[in-house]
């Protein structure tokens, strides 16, 4: 079983979000990068559990620059066998997905896992795009994944409920809460990660389909109006007449 | 210009569908809806009120299989010469829109919260709601996936024609074994009113007062991450940076401290009410209305006040 786990970097969840260069670029000043939580907590950990139960290999892949190798090492410390970095600074999901699909095609993976979205761009785009490029089934927002030989059983969220499905391999799955529990890397893992193989691959040539032109911040909230806890009629009145939401 | 809108009608026509059609209408040009499954024609025809010129329905596709849906939508886009495809940014869109983007060579804008502006860019939520981005599409065709509750549906027209359509969807590679549907719940991402609670509620046995308020308001229920992690509430109620991001008209938070990761998923709400015993709780800084008090007393009192108001 060869599993490819797509890893994105994401700013630490407590990062101050700000922009530079006339609000056209994310301000990386003082920002710590982590492995995107959905990729790490669910996709990577589930891949490792499958490997531990039935053998195989877990490769992580990221499209990024040399600066992103720190994040790759974090993912290796959790237990992936090896890593691939496609050497590029991706600007859109399509560019990223084409690079990963190309690598997956050339290296014959049984299963490609992604997180359900990144916490910085929230696009939910890369997994589906890889699946289309590979002409493989895509199970999105999966909360459970079991491999039985050459088929998989999954649970996934659908409009208004949960669906249990079965599909063959190879396939692409985007992973969400429920699939696995976060693992904290131990010292041995962190040491081992330093010497695990990290292959750098040149990107294939492809044009971006979208670009982020600029960013803005939401308007600051005006002061909070305090209501006496014994007077909920007043709150209801304000929600109706002032806020006009009920 | 011709705009195609994909609607998931498997559980009827939701407000988010009317929003997507209204959005397409405002883009200008003709609006065609493509859908699938068993929804009856009279219900589908109602999309005309929101601006659809006609609805195409492929009755042979009855699954959520993203490969079949992608083929069906691409066939419909070809047949009406659509240059823009609109989705509501729900679970189906998250599976299908990226595939369709690759298939049609159409740039995908996910999580749009507004119509395209004069410079041709479209505003989207980024950094889990902590900022907005302006996205430009570099291809001649584009796909826009609209966040629910971003624009008001406008019913200005009348019912439209509904036509059977063959989307050449092909066969499915995904076998559905069972589906589980929670009873009588309002889907959280679409809910206009949300009542949410956190660790301050002390235990799952105390959620009755949260549900009572939600019921009185006609609201959906949500929770903070630790509450879902320890199993007090189901995972799909977890809102925040690593849960569901929502933008209801009203978000009532009781016994939630307002950590930055929680705020990230809810700060798109139009109005926020915070109920917390601690006057220093960070959530008050993000709130419009604050109540310093014990949720166990305030929530039932608020429920009574809502009931009185509704008569
Ligand atoms: C990477 C990462 C991602 C995260 N993602 C999320 C996320 O998506 N969503 C999320 O919610 N959290 C997330 N968190 C966790 C977040 O940091 C907070 O720990 C969490 O939101 C706290 O939940 P809480 O407010 O319910 O509990 P607490 O922080 O324990 O707060 C409980 C609150 O209840 C109040 N209280 C106590 N008793 C009462 C009473 N009787 N009446 C009224 N108020 C009372 C207290 O004053 C306190 O403010 C994330 C953390 C990390 C590190």
CSV table of N, CA, C and O in Angstrom, one decimal, chain A residues 14-103:
chain,number,residue,atom,x,y,z
A,14,UNK,N,-2.5,31.1,16.1
A,14,UNK,CA,-2.5,32.3,16.9
A,14,UNK,C,-1.8,33.5,16.2
A,14,UNK,O,-1.7,34.6,16.7
A,15,UNK,N,-1.4,33.3,14.9
A,15,UNK,CA,-0.7,34.3,14.2
A,15,UNK,C,-1.5,35.6,14.0
A,15,UNK,O,-2.7,35.5,13.8
A,16,UNK,N,-0.9,36.7,14.1
A,16,UNK,CA,-1.5,37.9,13.7
A,16,UNK,C,-1.6,38.0,12.2
A,16,UNK,O,-0.6,37.8,11.5
A,17,UNK,N,-2.8,38.2,11.7
A,17,UNK,CA,-3.0,38.2,10.2
A,17,UNK,C,-2.8,39.7,9.8
A,17,UNK,O,-3.6,40.6,10.2
A,18,UNK,N,-1.8,39.9,8.9
A,18,UNK,CA,-1.6,41.3,8.4
A,18,UNK,C,-1.0,41.2,7.0
A,18,UNK,O,-0.6,40.1,6.6
A,19,UNK,N,-1.1,42.2,6.2
A,19,UNK,CA,-0.6,42.2,4.8
A,19,UNK,C,0.3,43.3,4.6
A,19,UNK,O,0.3,44.4,5.2
A,20,UNK,N,1.2,43.1,3.6
A,20,UNK,CA,2.2,44.1,3.2
A,20,UNK,C,2.2,44.5,1.8
A,20,UNK,O,1.3,43.9,1.0
A,21,UNK,N,3.1,45.3,1.3
A,21,UNK,CA,3.2,45.7,-0.1
A,21,UNK,C,1.8,46.1,-0.7
A,21,UNK,O,1.3,45.6,-1.6
A,22,UNK,N,1.3,47.1,0.0
A,22,UNK,CA,0.0,47.6,-0.4
A,22,UNK,C,-1.1,46.6,-0.3
A,22,UNK,O,-2.0,46.5,-1.2
A,23,UNK,N,-1.1,45.8,0.7
A,23,UNK,CA,-2.1,44.8,1.0
A,23,UNK,C,-2.2,43.7,-0.2
A,23,UNK,O,-3.3,43.2,-0.5
A,24,UNK,N,-1.1,43.5,-0.8
A,24,UNK,CA,-1.1,42.4,-1.8
A,24,UNK,C,-0.4,41.1,-1.4
A,24,UNK,O,-0.5,40.1,-2.1
A,25,UNK,N,0.3,41.2,-0.2
A,25,UNK,CA,1.0,40.0,0.2
A,25,UNK,C,0.8,39.7,1.7
A,25,UNK,O,0.7,40.7,2.5
A,26,UNK,N,0.7,38.5,2.1
A,26,UNK,CA,0.6,38.1,3.5
A,26,UNK,C,1.9,38.5,4.2
A,26,UNK,O,2.9,38.2,3.7
A,27,UNK,N,1.7,39.2,5.3
A,27,UNK,CA,2.9,39.6,6.1
A,27,UNK,C,3.4,38.4,6.9
A,27,UNK,O,2.8,38.0,7.9
A,28,UNK,N,4.6,37.9,6.5
A,28,UNK,CA,5.1,36.7,7.2
A,28,UNK,C,6.0,37.0,8.4
A,28,UNK,O,6.5,36.2,9.1
A,29,UNK,N,6.1,38.4,8.6
A,29,UNK,CA,6.9,38.8,9.7
A,29,UNK,C,6.5,38.2,11.1
A,29,UNK,O,5.3,38.5,11.5
A,30,UNK,N,7.3,37.5,11.7
A,30,UNK,CA,7.0,36.9,13.0
A,30,UNK,C,6.0,35.8,13.0
A,30,UNK,O,5.5,35.3,14.0
A,31,UNK,N,5.7,35.3,11.8
A,31,UNK,CA,4.7,34.2,11.7
A,31,UNK,C,5.4,32.8,11.7
A,31,UNK,O,6.4,32.6,11.1
A,32,UNK,N,4.9,32.0,12.6
A,32,UNK,CA,5.4,30.6,12.7
A,32,UNK,C,4.6,29.7,11.8
A,32,UNK,O,3.3,29.8,11.8
A,33,UNK,N,5.2,28.9,11.0
A,33,UNK,CA,4.4,28.0,10.1
A,33,UNK,C,4.3,26.6,10.8
A,33,UNK,O,5.2,26.1,11.4
A,34,UNK,N,3.1,26.1,10.7
A,34,UNK,CA,2.8,24.7,11.1
A,34,UNK,C,2.3,23.9,10.0
A,34,UNK,O,2.1,24.4,8.9
A,35,UNK,N,2.2,22.6,10.2
A,35,UNK,CA,1.5,21.8,9.1
A,35,UNK,C,0.1,22.1,9.2
A,35,UNK,O,-0.5,22.1,10.3
A,36,UNK,N,-0.6,22.3,8.1
A,36,UNK,CA,-2.0,22.6,8.1
A,36,UNK,C,-2.7,21.5,9.0
A,36,UNK,O,-2.6,20.3,8.7
A,37,UNK,N,-3.5,21.9,10.0
A,37,UNK,CA,-4.0,20.9,10.9
A,37,UNK,C,-4.8,19.8,10.3
A,37,UNK,O,-4.7,18.6,10.7
A,38,UNK,N,-5.6,20.0,9.3
A,38,UNK,CA,-6.4,18.9,8.7
A,38,UNK,C,-5.4,17.9,8.0
A,38,UNK,O,-5.7,16.7,8.0
A,39,UNK,N,-4.3,18.4,7.4
A,39,UNK,CA,-3.4,17.5,6.8
A,39,UNK,C,-2.7,16.7,7.8
A,39,UNK,O,-2.5,15.5,7.6
A,40,UNK,N,-2.3,17.3,8.9
A,40,UNK,CA,-1.5,16.6,10.0
A,40,UNK,C,-2.4,15.7,10.8
A,40,UNK,O,-2.2,14.5,10.9
A,41,UNK,N,-3.5,16.3,11.4
A,41,UNK,CA,-4.2,15.6,12.4
A,41,UNK,C,-5.0,14.4,11.8
A,41,UNK,O,-5.2,13.4,12.5
A,42,UNK,N,-5.5,14.6,10.6
A,42,UNK,CA,-6.4,13.6,10.1
A,42,UNK,C,-5.7,12.8,8.9
A,42,UNK,O,-5.6,11.6,9.0
A,43,UNK,N,-5.3,13.5,7.9
A,43,UNK,CA,-4.7,12.8,6.7
A,43,UNK,C,-3.5,12.0,7.1
A,43,UNK,O,-3.4,10.8,6.8
A,44,UNK,N,-2.5,12.7,7.6
A,44,UNK,CA,-1.2,12.0,7.9
A,44,UNK,C,-1.4,10.9,9.0
A,44,UNK,O,-0.9,9.8,8.8
A,45,UNK,N,-2.1,11.2,10.1
A,45,UNK,CA,-2.2,10.2,11.1
A,45,UNK,C,-3.0,9.0,10.6
A,45,UNK,O,-2.6,7.8,10.9
A,46,UNK,N,-4.1,9.2,9.8
A,46,UNK,CA,-4.8,8.0,9.3
A,46,UNK,C,-3.9,7.2,8.4
A,46,UNK,O,-4.0,5.9,8.5
A,47,UNK,N,-3.1,7.9,7.6
A,47,UNK,CA,-2.2,7.1,6.7
A,47,UNK,C,-1.2,6.3,7.5
A,47,UNK,O,-1.0,5.1,7.2
A,48,UNK,N,-0.7,6.8,8.6
A,48,UNK,CA,0.2,6.1,9.4
A,48,UNK,C,-0.5,4.9,10.1
A,48,UNK,O,0.1,3.8,10.2
A,49,UNK,N,-1.7,5.1,10.5
A,49,UNK,CA,-2.5,4.0,11.2
A,49,UNK,C,-2.7,2.8,10.2
A,49,UNK,O,-2.6,1.7,10.5
A,50,UNK,N,-3.0,3.2,8.9
A,50,UNK,CA,-3.2,2.2,7.9
A,50,UNK,C,-1.9,1.4,7.6
A,50,UNK,O,-1.9,0.2,7.6
A,51,UNK,N,-0.8,2.1,7.6
A,51,UNK,CA,0.5,1.5,7.4
A,51,UNK,C,0.8,0.6,8.5
A,51,UNK,O,1.3,-0.5,8.3
A,52,UNK,N,0.6,1.1,9.7
A,52,UNK,CA,0.9,0.3,10.9
A,52,UNK,C,0.1,-1.0,11.0
A,52,UNK,O,0.5,-2.1,11.4
A,53,UNK,N,-1.2,-1.0,10.5
A,53,UNK,CA,-2.0,-2.1,10.5
A,53,UNK,C,-1.7,-3.1,9.4
A,53,UNK,O,-1.8,-4.3,9.6
A,54,UNK,N,-1.4,-2.6,8.2
A,54,UNK,CA,-1.2,-3.6,7.1
A,54,UNK,C,0.0,-3.4,6.3
A,54,UNK,O,0.1,-3.9,5.2
A,55,UNK,N,1.0,-2.6,6.8
A,55,UNK,CA,2.2,-2.4,6.0
A,55,UNK,C,2.1,-1.4,4.9
A,55,UNK,O,1.0,-1.0,4.6
A,56,UNK,N,3.2,-1.0,4.3
A,56,UNK,CA,3.2,-0.1,3.2
A,56,UNK,C,4.1,1.1,3.5
A,56,UNK,O,5.0,1.0,4.3
A,57,UNK,N,3.9,2.1,2.8
A,57,UNK,CA,4.8,3.3,2.8
A,57,UNK,C,4.0,4.6,2.8
A,57,UNK,O,3.0,4.7,2.0
A,58,UNK,N,4.4,5.5,3.6
A,58,UNK,CA,3.7,6.8,3.6
A,58,UNK,C,4.7,7.9,3.2
A,58,UNK,O,5.7,8.2,3.9
A,59,UNK,N,4.4,8.5,2.1
A,59,UNK,CA,5.2,9.6,1.6
A,59,UNK,C,4.4,10.9,1.7
A,59,UNK,O,3.2,11.0,1.4
A,60,UNK,N,5.1,12.0,2.2
A,60,UNK,CA,4.4,13.3,2.2
A,60,UNK,C,4.9,14.1,1.1
A,60,UNK,O,6.1,14.0,0.7
A,61,UNK,N,4.1,14.9,0.6
A,61,UNK,CA,4.5,15.8,-0.6
A,61,UNK,C,4.0,17.2,-0.3
A,61,UNK,O,2.9,17.4,0.2
A,62,UNK,N,4.8,18.2,-0.6
A,62,UNK,CA,4.4,19.6,-0.6
A,62,UNK,C,5.0,20.3,-1.8
A,62,UNK,O,6.0,19.9,-2.3
A,63,UNK,N,4.2,21.3,-2.3
A,63,UNK,CA,4.7,22.1,-3.3
A,63,UNK,C,5.2,23.4,-2.6
A,63,UNK,O,4.4,24.1,-2.0
A,64,UNK,N,6.5,23.6,-2.5
A,64,UNK,CA,7.0,24.7,-1.8
A,64,UNK,C,8.4,25.0,-2.0
A,64,UNK,O,9.1,24.2,-2.7
A,65,UNK,N,8.9,26.0,-1.3
A,65,UNK,CA,10.3,26.4,-1.5
A,65,UNK,C,11.2,25.8,-0.4
A,65,UNK,O,10.6,25.1,0.5
A,66,UNK,N,12.5,26.0,-0.4
A,66,UNK,CA,13.4,25.4,0.5
A,66,UNK,C,13.0,25.8,2.0
A,66,UNK,O,13.2,25.1,2.9
A,67,UNK,N,12.4,27.0,2.1
A,67,UNK,CA,12.0,27.5,3.4
A,67,UNK,C,11.0,26.6,4.0
A,67,UNK,O,10.8,26.7,5.3
A,68,UNK,N,10.3,25.9,3.2
A,68,UNK,CA,9.2,25.0,3.8
A,68,UNK,C,9.7,23.7,4.3
A,68,UNK,O,8.9,22.9,4.8
A,69,UNK,N,11.0,23.5,4.2
A,69,UNK,CA,11.5,22.2,4.7
A,69,UNK,C,11.3,22.0,6.2
A,69,UNK,O,11.2,20.8,6.6
A,70,UNK,N,11.3,23.1,7.0
A,70,UNK,CA,11.0,22.9,8.4
A,70,UNK,C,9.7,22.3,8.7
A,70,UNK,O,9.5,21.4,9.5
A,71,UNK,N,8.7,22.7,7.9
A,71,UNK,CA,7.3,22.1,8.0
A,71,UNK,C,7.3,20.7,7.6
A,71,UNK,O,6.7,19.8,8.2
A,72,UNK,N,8.1,20.4,6.5
A,72,UNK,CA,8.2,19.0,6.1
A,72,UNK,C,8.8,18.1,7.2
A,72,UNK,O,8.3,17.0,7.5
A,73,UNK,N,9.8,18.6,7.8
A,73,UNK,CA,10.5,17.8,8.9
A,73,UNK,C,9.5,17.6,10.1
A,73,UNK,O,9.5,16.5,10.7
A,74,UNK,N,8.6,18.6,10.3
A,74,UNK,CA,7.6,18.4,11.4
A,74,UNK,C,6.7,17.2,11.0
A,74,UNK,O,6.4,16.4,11.9
A,75,UNK,N,6.3,17.1,9.8
A,75,UNK,CA,5.4,16.0,9.4
A,75,UNK,C,6.2,14.7,9.4
A,75,UNK,O,5.6,13.6,9.7
A,76,UNK,N,7.5,14.7,9.0
A,76,UNK,CA,8.3,13.5,9.1
A,76,UNK,C,8.4,13.0,10.5
A,76,UNK,O,8.4,11.8,10.8
A,77,UNK,N,8.5,14.0,11.5
A,77,UNK,CA,8.7,13.6,12.9
A,77,UNK,C,7.4,12.8,13.4
A,77,UNK,O,7.6,12.0,14.3
A,78,UNK,N,6.3,13.1,12.8
A,78,UNK,CA,5.1,12.4,13.2
A,78,UNK,C,5.1,10.9,12.7
A,78,UNK,O,4.5,10.1,13.3
A,79,UNK,N,5.9,10.7,11.7
A,79,UNK,CA,6.1,9.3,11.3
A,79,UNK,C,6.1,8.9,9.8
A,79,UNK,O,6.2,7.7,9.5
A,80,UNK,N,5.9,9.9,8.9
A,80,UNK,CA,6.0,9.5,7.5
A,80,UNK,C,7.4,9.0,7.2
A,80,UNK,O,8.3,9.3,7.8
A,81,UNK,N,7.4,8.1,6.1
A,81,UNK,CA,8.7,7.5,5.8
A,81,UNK,C,9.6,8.4,5.0
A,81,UNK,O,10.8,8.4,5.2
A,82,UNK,N,9.0,9.1,4.1
A,82,UNK,CA,9.9,10.0,3.3
A,82,UNK,C,9.1,11.2,2.7
A,82,UNK,O,7.9,11.2,2.9
A,83,UNK,N,9.8,12.1,2.1
A,83,UNK,CA,9.1,13.3,1.7
A,83,UNK,C,9.5,13.8,0.3
A,83,UNK,O,10.6,13.4,-0.1
A,84,UNK,N,8.6,14.5,-0.3
A,84,UNK,CA,8.9,15.0,-1.7
A,84,UNK,C,8.6,16.5,-1.6
A,84,UNK,O,7.5,16.8,-1.1
A,85,UNK,N,9.5,17.3,-2.1
A,85,UNK,CA,9.1,18.7,-2.2
A,85,UNK,C,9.2,19.1,-3.7
A,85,UNK,O,10.3,18.9,-4.3
A,86,UNK,N,8.1,19.5,-4.2
A,86,UNK,CA,8.1,20.1,-5.6
A,86,UNK,C,8.6,21.5,-5.5
A,86,UNK,O,8.0,22.3,-4.8
A,87,UNK,N,9.7,21.8,-6.1
A,87,UNK,CA,10.4,23.1,-5.9
A,87,UNK,C,9.7,24.2,-6.6
A,87,UNK,O,10.1,24.6,-7.7
A,88,UNK,N,8.8,24.8,-5.9
A,88,UNK,CA,8.1,26.0,-6.5
A,88,UNK,C,7.3,26.7,-5.4
A,88,UNK,O,7.1,26.2,-4.4
A,89,UNK,N,7.0,28.0,-5.7
A,89,UNK,CA,6.3,28.8,-4.8
A,89,UNK,C,4.8,28.9,-5.4
A,89,UNK,O,4.6,29.8,-6.2
A,90,UNK,N,3.9,28.0,-4.9
A,90,UNK,CA,2.6,27.9,-5.6
A,90,UNK,C,1.8,29.2,-5.4
A,90,UNK,O,1.8,29.7,-4.3
A,91,UNK,N,1.1,29.6,-6.4
A,91,UNK,CA,0.2,30.8,-6.2
A,91,UNK,C,-1.3,30.4,-6.3
A,91,UNK,O,-2.1,31.2,-5.9
A,92,UNK,N,-1.6,29.3,-6.8
A,92,UNK,CA,-3.0,28.8,-6.8
A,92,UNK,C,-3.1,27.3,-6.7
A,92,UNK,O,-2.2,26.6,-6.8
A,93,UNK,N,-4.4,26.9,-6.3
A,93,UNK,CA,-4.6,25.5,-6.0
A,93,UNK,C,-4.4,24.6,-7.3
A,93,UNK,O,-3.9,23.5,-7.2
A,94,UNK,N,-4.8,25.2,-8.5
A,94,UNK,CA,-4.6,24.4,-9.7
A,94,UNK,C,-3.2,24.1,-9.9
A,94,UNK,O,-2.8,22.9,-10.2
A,95,UNK,N,-2.3,25.1,-9.8
A,95,UNK,CA,-0.9,24.9,-10.0
A,95,UNK,C,-0.4,23.8,-9.1
A,95,UNK,O,0.3,22.8,-9.5
A,96,UNK,N,-0.8,23.9,-7.8
A,96,UNK,CA,-0.3,22.9,-6.8
A,96,UNK,C,-0.8,21.5,-7.1
A,96,UNK,O,-0.1,20.5,-7.1
A,97,UNK,N,-2.1,21.4,-7.5
A,97,UNK,CA,-2.7,20.1,-7.8
A,97,UNK,C,-2.1,19.4,-9.0
A,97,UNK,O,-1.9,18.2,-9.0
A,98,UNK,N,-1.8,20.2,-10.0
A,98,UNK,CA,-1.2,19.6,-11.2
A,98,UNK,C,0.2,19.0,-10.9
A,98,UNK,O,0.5,17.9,-11.3
A,99,UNK,N,0.9,19.7,-10.0
A,99,UNK,CA,2.3,19.2,-9.6
A,99,UNK,C,2.1,17.9,-8.9
A,99,UNK,O,2.9,17.0,-9.1
A,100,UNK,N,1.2,17.9,-8.0
A,100,UNK,CA,1.1,16.7,-7.1
A,100,UNK,C,0.5,15.5,-8.0
A,100,UNK,O,1.0,14.4,-7.9
A,101,UNK,N,-0.4,15.8,-8.8
A,101,UNK,CA,-1.0,14.8,-9.7
A,101,UNK,C,0.1,14.2,-10.6
A,101,UNK,O,0.1,12.9,-10.8
A,102,UNK,N,0.9,15.0,-11.1
A,102,UNK,CA,2.0,14.5,-12.0
A,102,UNK,C,2.9,13.6,-11.2
A,102,UNK,O,3.3,12.5,-11.7
A,103,UNK,N,3.3,13.9,-10.0
A,103,UNK,CA,4.1,13.1,-9.2
A,103,UNK,C,3.4,11.8,-8.9
A,103,UNK,O,4.0,10.7,-9.0
